[in-house]
Amino acid sequence: MENIRERLKYCTRIVVKVGTSTLTYDTGKLNLQRIERLVRVLSDFKNQGKDVILVTSGAISVGAAKLGPLHPPTSIAEKQAMAAIGQGILMHVYGKIFGEYGQTTAQVLLTKDIVDNLHTRKNACNTLNTLLSMNVIPVVNENDTVATEEIEFGDNDTLSAIVAALVDASLLILLSDIDGLYTCDPHRHDGAVLIPEVYDIDVHIESIADDKGTERGTGGMRTKIMAAKIAGGYGIPMAIINGNEPHNIYELIEGKDIGTVFIPDKNGKKESNAIC
Ligand SMILES: Nc1ncnc2c1ncn2[C@@H]1O[C@H](COP(=O)(O)OP(=O)(O)O)[C@@H](O)[C@H]1O
Ligand SMILES: N[C@@H](CCC(=O)OP(=O)(O)O)C(=O)O
């Protein structure tokens, strides 16, 4: 069987999703050391001629931390307000650090209704692809300030898979607080074993992915499996690797045995921009 990991080095358009627990400390504030390392790796990929799209979480956490511990969000409106505060801080930090490596970033905020509607989906698609043609790094998040239940993705794992489809990416990487998909949640069970490759997301795989993640993450493994299904449907491989050391992305791309790689169904659509 062809080694999918060997092929990862040829991926030219990469979507990287980073979650709140990877981006922030327990204080809710940004882990600048880690962000700097991540930005350096992604900028290096740009210098190699690859297209890079960053899907970032963290707006609510960073906004709440800015207001201080006396203001924990208690309602949806407060979370939305905190996202409005935090999103600006996130973009300022990304803009500054990517700028130090000569890269230009652009903020793209999406909600589910935008992607569900043919007309607005086409607009999102055109904007993302035009930014990439301009050599810009789109920095994507859910538009939390307006997202309520009916129009939200609810988690950035799913959002990142949709974004990967919108730009016809060759690889989606989820940076998690764990090394990949295990036979059961290692935080709750002993004897969990890492699964290096998944060829078929069947009921067994779905049953081992728990939705209870860490306190600061959303969705646990279940939303990551949903993301792998969406990406796989468009012929896009997805990897889950530990984001504690952004250098891990190099190892993955070099074909090293790291994380879990979901191999897409050969019958996946894989028409160019099939979703648009
Ligand atoms: N089968 C599984 N394998 C690995 N982790 C799992 C599994 N089931 C549930 N999890 C949980 O999912 C968590 C990762 O998801 P999450 O908390 O949403 O954080 P993030 O989005 O930052 O990766 C892990 O820390 C782990 O506790
Ligand atoms: N859009 C939200 C994060 C949603 C989300 O999926 O968070 P995470 O599980 O940390 O990737 C924010 O920026 O705070």
GROMACS .gro file of C-alpha atoms and ligand atoms in nm:
model
  317
    1MET     CA    1   0.000   0.000   0.000
    2GLU     CA    2   0.129   0.348  -0.088
    3ASN     CA    3   0.265   0.533   0.213
    4ILE     CA    4   0.044   0.840   0.256
    5ARG     CA    5   0.298   0.996   0.492
    6GLU     CA    6   0.559   1.001   0.215
    7ARG     CA    7   0.319   1.206   0.006
    8LEU     CA    8   0.269   1.478   0.270
    9LYS     CA    9   0.592   1.652   0.166
   10TYR     CA   10   0.429   1.737  -0.168
   11CYS     CA   11   0.134   1.917  -0.006
   12THR     CA   12   0.134   2.272  -0.137
   13ARG     CA   13  -0.173   2.421   0.033
   14ILE     CA   14  -0.197   2.358   0.407
   15VAL     CA   15  -0.470   2.456   0.653
   16VAL     CA   16  -0.351   2.456   1.015
   17LYS     CA   17  -0.602   2.477   1.300
   18VAL     CA   18  -0.489   2.571   1.648
   19GLY     CA   19  -0.716   2.545   1.952
   20THR     CA   20  -0.755   2.755   2.265
   21SER     CA   21  -0.574   2.509   2.492
   22THR     CA   22  -0.266   2.520   2.266
   23LEU     CA   23  -0.270   2.899   2.226
   24THR     CA   24  -0.330   3.006   2.584
   25TYR     CA   25  -0.212   2.944   2.938
   26ASP     CA   26  -0.446   2.841   3.219
   27THR     CA   27  -0.476   3.215   3.289
   28GLY     CA   28  -0.656   3.244   2.955
   29LYS     CA   29  -0.380   3.475   2.825
   30LEU     CA   30  -0.177   3.405   2.511
   31ASN     CA   31   0.118   3.166   2.521
   32LEU     CA   32   0.341   3.399   2.320
   33GLN     CA   33   0.636   3.160   2.317
   34ARG     CA   34   0.434   2.892   2.145
   35ILE     CA   35   0.262   3.136   1.909
   36GLU     CA   36   0.601   3.272   1.804
   37ARG     CA   37   0.725   2.921   1.725
   38LEU     CA   38   0.408   2.840   1.532
   39VAL     CA   39   0.426   3.161   1.330
   40ARG     CA   40   0.792   3.093   1.249
   41VAL     CA   41   0.712   2.745   1.116
   42LEU     CA   42   0.418   2.870   0.907
   43SER     CA   43   0.623   3.161   0.771
   44ASP     CA   44   0.895   2.913   0.675
   45PHE     CA   45   0.638   2.710   0.478
   46LYS     CA   46   0.535   3.029   0.299
   47ASN     CA   47   0.900   3.088   0.212
   48GLN     CA   48   0.912   2.737   0.064
   49GLY     CA   49   0.631   2.844  -0.169
   50LYS     CA   50   0.345   2.669   0.007
   51ASP     CA   51   0.007   2.834   0.070
   52VAL     CA   52  -0.082   2.854   0.439
   53ILE     CA   53  -0.420   2.920   0.600
   54LEU     CA   54  -0.439   2.950   0.980
   55VAL     CA   55  -0.766   2.870   1.157
   56THR     CA   56  -0.735   3.005   1.509
   57SER     CA   57  -0.946   2.979   1.821
   58GLY     CA   58  -0.880   3.177   2.138
   59ALA     CA   59  -1.089   3.494   2.094
   60ILE     CA   60  -1.323   3.428   2.387
   61SER     CA   61  -1.046   3.315   2.622
   62VAL     CA   62  -0.820   3.608   2.539
   63GLY     CA   63  -1.106   3.860   2.564
   64ALA     CA   64  -1.213   3.721   2.901
   65ALA     CA   65  -0.854   3.727   3.028
   66LYS     CA   66  -0.816   4.089   2.918
   67LEU     CA   67  -1.115   4.189   3.133
   68GLY     CA   68  -0.972   3.996   3.426
   69PRO     CA   69  -1.093   3.723   3.662
   70LEU     CA   70  -1.374   3.942   3.800
   71HIS     CA   71  -1.554   3.912   3.464
   72PRO     CA   72  -1.604   3.543   3.374
   73PRO     CA   73  -1.852   3.523   3.083
   74THR     CA   74  -2.194   3.418   3.211
   75SER     CA   75  -2.419   3.464   2.907
   76ILE     CA   76  -2.396   3.420   2.530
   77ALA     CA   77  -2.397   3.798   2.487
   78GLU     CA   78  -2.100   3.828   2.725
   79LYS     CA   79  -1.910   3.553   2.538
   80GLN     CA   80  -1.980   3.738   2.213
   81ALA     CA   81  -1.856   4.062   2.366
   82MET     CA   82  -1.541   3.890   2.493
   83ALA     CA   83  -1.481   3.741   2.149
   84ALA     CA   84  -1.502   4.094   2.006
   85ILE     CA   85  -1.232   4.205   2.251
   86GLY     CA   86  -1.015   3.895   2.207
   87GLN     CA   87  -1.033   3.873   1.828
   88GLY     CA   88  -0.872   4.216   1.795
   89ILE     CA   89  -0.594   4.116   2.033
   90LEU     CA   90  -0.537   3.789   1.843
   91MET     CA   91  -0.509   3.966   1.508
   92HIS     CA   92  -0.277   4.229   1.654
   93VAL     CA   93  -0.041   3.959   1.785
   94TYR     CA   94  -0.053   3.749   1.465
   95GLY     CA   95  -0.006   4.059   1.249
   96LYS     CA   96   0.293   4.167   1.455
   97ILE     CA   97   0.474   3.833   1.465
   98PHE     CA   98   0.397   3.725   1.107
   99GLY     CA   99   0.504   4.077   1.008
  100GLU     CA  100   0.844   4.019   1.169
  101TYR     CA  101   0.890   3.734   0.920
  102GLY     CA  102   0.776   3.952   0.629
  103GLN     CA  103   0.432   3.791   0.599
  104THR     CA  104   0.098   3.964   0.546
  105THR     CA  105  -0.210   3.837   0.728
  106ALA     CA  106  -0.582   3.895   0.670
  107GLN     CA  107  -0.872   3.835   0.906
  108VAL     CA  108  -1.155   3.615   0.775
  109LEU     CA  109  -1.453   3.557   1.006
  110LEU     CA  110  -1.715   3.304   0.901
  111THR     CA  111  -2.046   3.166   1.027
  112LYS     CA  112  -2.226   2.851   0.919
  113ASP     CA  113  -2.504   3.036   0.735
  114ILE     CA  114  -2.241   3.200   0.511
  115VAL     CA  115  -2.116   2.859   0.403
  116ASP     CA  116  -2.466   2.707   0.374
  117ASN     CA  117  -2.578   2.979   0.132
  118LEU     CA  118  -2.453   2.929  -0.225
  119HIS     CA  119  -2.403   3.301  -0.295
  120THR     CA  120  -2.217   3.392   0.025
  121ARG     CA  121  -2.017   3.066   0.013
  122LYS     CA  122  -1.894   3.167  -0.332
  123ASN     CA  123  -1.793   3.508  -0.192
  124ALA     CA  124  -1.601   3.344   0.095
  125CYS     CA  125  -1.435   3.111  -0.152
  126ASN     CA  126  -1.335   3.395  -0.384
  127THR     CA  127  -1.196   3.605  -0.099
  128LEU     CA  128  -0.989   3.320   0.047
  129ASN     CA  129  -0.851   3.216  -0.290
  130THR     CA  130  -0.777   3.576  -0.391
  131LEU     CA  131  -0.587   3.631  -0.064
  132LEU     CA  132  -0.382   3.318  -0.134
  133SER     CA  133  -0.308   3.437  -0.488
  134MET     CA  134  -0.180   3.761  -0.326
  135ASN     CA  135   0.055   3.555  -0.106
  136VAL     CA  136  -0.135   3.656   0.208
  137ILE     CA  137  -0.197   3.425   0.506
  138PRO     CA  138  -0.571   3.417   0.584
  139VAL     CA  139  -0.631   3.396   0.960
  140VAL     CA  140  -0.976   3.246   1.006
  141ASN     CA  141  -1.207   3.220   1.306
  142GLU     CA  142  -1.577   3.182   1.359
  143ASN     CA  143  -1.750   3.522   1.372
  144ASP     CA  144  -1.832   3.467   1.739
  145THR     CA  145  -1.974   3.817   1.788
  146VAL     CA  146  -2.280   3.731   1.578
  147ALA     CA  147  -2.282   3.350   1.599
  148THR     CA  148  -2.575   3.214   1.794
  149GLU     CA  149  -2.697   2.855   1.786
  150GLU     CA  150  -2.874   2.865   1.448
  151ILE     CA  151  -2.578   2.996   1.251
  152GLU     CA  152  -2.272   2.874   1.439
  153PHE     CA  153  -2.026   2.598   1.358
  154GLY     CA  154  -1.977   2.583   1.735
  155ASP     CA  155  -1.626   2.447   1.703
  156ASN     CA  156  -1.326   2.538   1.496
  157ASP     CA  157  -1.242   2.175   1.408
  158THR     CA  158  -1.546   2.159   1.179
  159LEU     CA  159  -1.484   2.513   1.057
  160SER     CA  160  -1.127   2.426   0.959
  161ALA     CA  161  -1.245   2.129   0.749
  162ILE     CA  162  -1.493   2.354   0.566
  163VAL     CA  163  -1.218   2.610   0.509
  164ALA     CA  164  -0.992   2.332   0.375
  165ALA     CA  165  -1.266   2.243   0.127
  166LEU     CA  166  -1.323   2.610   0.032
  167VAL     CA  167  -0.957   2.654  -0.066
  168ASP     CA  168  -0.919   2.300  -0.206
  169ALA     CA  169  -0.635   2.235   0.040
  170SER     CA  170  -0.397   1.942   0.005
  171LEU     CA  171  -0.369   1.888   0.382
  172LEU     CA  172  -0.552   1.985   0.702
  173ILE     CA  173  -0.355   1.978   1.027
  174LEU     CA  174  -0.527   2.004   1.367
  175LEU     CA  175  -0.289   2.106   1.644
  176SER     CA  176  -0.428   1.954   1.961
  177ASP     CA  177  -0.332   1.924   2.328
  178ILE     CA  178  -0.278   1.552   2.268
  179ASP     CA  179  -0.058   1.344   2.033
  180GLY     CA  180  -0.344   1.217   1.814
  181LEU     CA  181  -0.641   0.979   1.825
  182TYR     CA  182  -0.603   0.703   2.085
  183THR     CA  183  -0.800   0.383   2.133
  184CYS     CA  184  -0.972   0.568   2.420
  185ASP     CA  185  -0.929   0.903   2.595
  186PRO     CA  186  -0.588   0.879   2.770
  187HIS     CA  187  -0.698   1.144   3.022
  188ARG     CA  188  -0.973   0.913   3.143
  189HIS     CA  189  -0.852   0.557   3.077
  190ASP     CA  190  -0.529   0.366   3.128
  191GLY     CA  191  -0.375   0.166   2.844
  192ALA     CA  192  -0.479   0.398   2.561
  193VAL     CA  193  -0.278   0.337   2.242
  194LEU     CA  194  -0.212   0.593   1.967
  195ILE     CA  195  -0.367   0.507   1.628
  196PRO     CA  196  -0.117   0.617   1.361
  197GLU     CA  197  -0.344   0.598   1.056
  198VAL     CA  198  -0.719   0.584   1.000
  199TYR     CA  199  -0.836   0.459   0.659
  200ASP     CA  200  -1.205   0.435   0.734
  201ILE     CA  201  -1.404   0.642   0.984
  202ASP     CA  202  -1.643   0.367   1.085
  203VAL     CA  203  -1.867   0.332   1.391
  204HIS     CA  204  -1.576   0.194   1.593
  205ILE     CA  205  -1.361   0.503   1.531
  206GLU     CA  206  -1.659   0.725   1.609
  207SER     CA  207  -1.725   0.535   1.932
  208ILE     CA  208  -1.371   0.580   2.071
  209ALA     CA  209  -1.368   0.956   2.012
  210ASP     CA  210  -1.504   1.116   2.327
  211ASP     CA  211  -1.660   1.461   2.314
  212LYS     CA  212  -1.530   1.546   2.658
  213GLY     CA  213  -1.208   1.730   2.599
  214THR     CA  214  -1.017   1.945   2.842
  215GLU     CA  215  -1.191   2.229   3.026
  216ARG     CA  216  -1.058   2.493   2.789
  217GLY     CA  217  -1.110   2.299   2.464
  218THR     CA  218  -1.435   2.253   2.271
  219GLY     CA  219  -1.563   1.924   2.138
  220GLY     CA  220  -1.283   1.685   2.239
  221MET     CA  221  -1.203   1.420   1.973
  222ARG     CA  222  -1.556   1.393   1.838
  223THR     CA  223  -1.546   1.723   1.650
  224LYS     CA  224  -1.202   1.627   1.514
  225ILE     CA  225  -1.345   1.305   1.370
  226MET     CA  226  -1.629   1.509   1.218
  227ALA     CA  227  -1.367   1.735   1.063
  228ALA     CA  228  -1.179   1.433   0.922
  229LYS     CA  229  -1.503   1.309   0.767
  230ILE     CA  230  -1.577   1.644   0.604
  231ALA     CA  231  -1.220   1.687   0.476
  232GLY     CA  232  -1.206   1.323   0.357
  233GLY     CA  233  -1.528   1.378   0.162
  234TYR     CA  234  -1.336   1.635  -0.044
  235GLY     CA  235  -1.035   1.407  -0.082
  236ILE     CA  236  -0.830   1.604   0.175
  237PRO     CA  237  -0.611   1.413   0.425
  238MET     CA  238  -0.622   1.535   0.785
  239ALA     CA  239  -0.367   1.496   1.063
  240ILE     CA  240  -0.399   1.544   1.438
  241ILE     CA  241  -0.066   1.622   1.605
  242ASN     CA  242   0.037   1.773   1.936
  243GLY     CA  243   0.056   2.152   1.915
  244ASN     CA  244   0.272   2.193   2.227
  245GLU     CA  245   0.574   2.195   1.995
  246PRO     CA  246   0.489   2.357   1.659
  247HIS     CA  247   0.810   2.207   1.518
  248ASN     CA  248   0.609   1.881   1.504
  249ILE     CA  249   0.456   2.013   1.183
  250TYR     CA  250   0.794   1.970   1.008
  251GLU     CA  251   0.814   1.609   1.126
  252LEU     CA  252   0.467   1.539   0.992
  253ILE     CA  253   0.542   1.695   0.653
  254GLU     CA  254   0.872   1.505   0.635
  255GLY     CA  255   0.678   1.179   0.661
  256LYS     CA  256   0.782   1.091   1.016
  257ASP     CA  257   0.559   0.867   1.224
  258ILE     CA  258   0.389   1.132   1.431
  259GLY     CA  259   0.025   1.192   1.528
  260THR     CA  260  -0.275   1.037   1.354
  261VAL     CA  261  -0.329   1.074   0.981
  262PHE     CA  262  -0.676   1.025   0.832
  263ILE     CA  263  -0.648   0.897   0.478
  264PRO     CA  264  -0.932   1.020   0.255
  265ASP     CA  265  -1.161   0.790   0.070
  266LYS     CA  266  -1.025   0.743  -0.284
  267ASN     CA  267  -1.377   0.813  -0.403
  268GLY     CA  268  -1.378   1.155  -0.231
  269LYS     CA  269  -1.502   1.429  -0.463
  270LYS     CA  270  -1.166   1.598  -0.517
  271GLU     CA  271  -1.298   1.818  -0.792
  272SER     CA  272  -1.124   2.152  -0.779
  273ASN     CA  273  -1.313   2.373  -0.535
  274ALA     CA  274  -1.595   2.117  -0.532
  275ILE     CA  275  -1.767   2.300  -0.250
  276CYS     CA  276  -1.781   2.638  -0.429
  277LIG     N1  277  -1.000   0.870   2.171
  277LIG     C1  278  -0.940   0.982   2.212
  277LIG     N2  279  -0.808   1.002   2.184
  277LIG     C2  280  -0.744   1.115   2.222
  277LIG     N3  281  -0.804   1.216   2.293
  277LIG     C3  282  -0.935   1.203   2.323
  277LIG     C4  283  -1.009   1.086   2.284
  277LIG     N4  284  -1.137   1.102   2.327
  277LIG     C5  285  -1.143   1.222   2.388
  277LIG     N5  286  -1.023   1.284   2.387
  277LIG     C6  287  -0.995   1.415   2.450
  277LIG     O1  288  -0.990   1.516   2.350
  277LIG     C7  289  -0.904   1.620   2.400
  277LIG     C8  290  -0.863   1.714   2.286
  277LIG     O2  291  -0.970   1.794   2.243
  277LIG     P1  292  -1.002   1.941   2.303
  277LIG     O3  293  -1.012   1.935   2.453
  277LIG     O4  294  -1.121   1.990   2.228
  277LIG     O5  295  -0.876   2.032   2.278
  277LIG     P2  296  -0.807   2.090   2.144
  277LIG     O6  297  -0.917   2.135   2.050
  277LIG     O7  298  -0.723   2.202   2.193
  277LIG     O8  299  -0.728   1.979   2.089
  277LIG     C9  300  -0.791   1.542   2.462
  277LIG     O9  301  -0.718   1.615   2.556
  277LIG    C10  302  -0.862   1.421   2.524
  277LIG    O10  303  -0.888   1.440   2.661
  278LIG     N1  304  -1.427   3.063   1.808
  278LIG     C1  305  -1.394   3.037   1.948
  278LIG     C2  306  -1.334   2.900   1.970
  278LIG     C3  307  -1.417   2.780   1.931
  278LIG     C4  308  -1.339   2.648   1.939
  278LIG     O1  309  -1.364   2.554   1.865
  278LIG     O2  310  -1.238   2.642   2.032
  278LIG     P1  311  -1.124   2.524   2.042
  278LIG     O3  312  -1.192   2.396   2.085
  278LIG     O4  313  -1.033   2.576   2.143
  278LIG     O5  314  -1.064   2.510   1.906
  278LIG     C5  315  -1.291   3.141   1.997
  278LIG     O6  316  -1.216   3.198   1.917
  278LIG     O7  317  -1.284   3.160   2.119
   0.00000   0.00000   0.00000
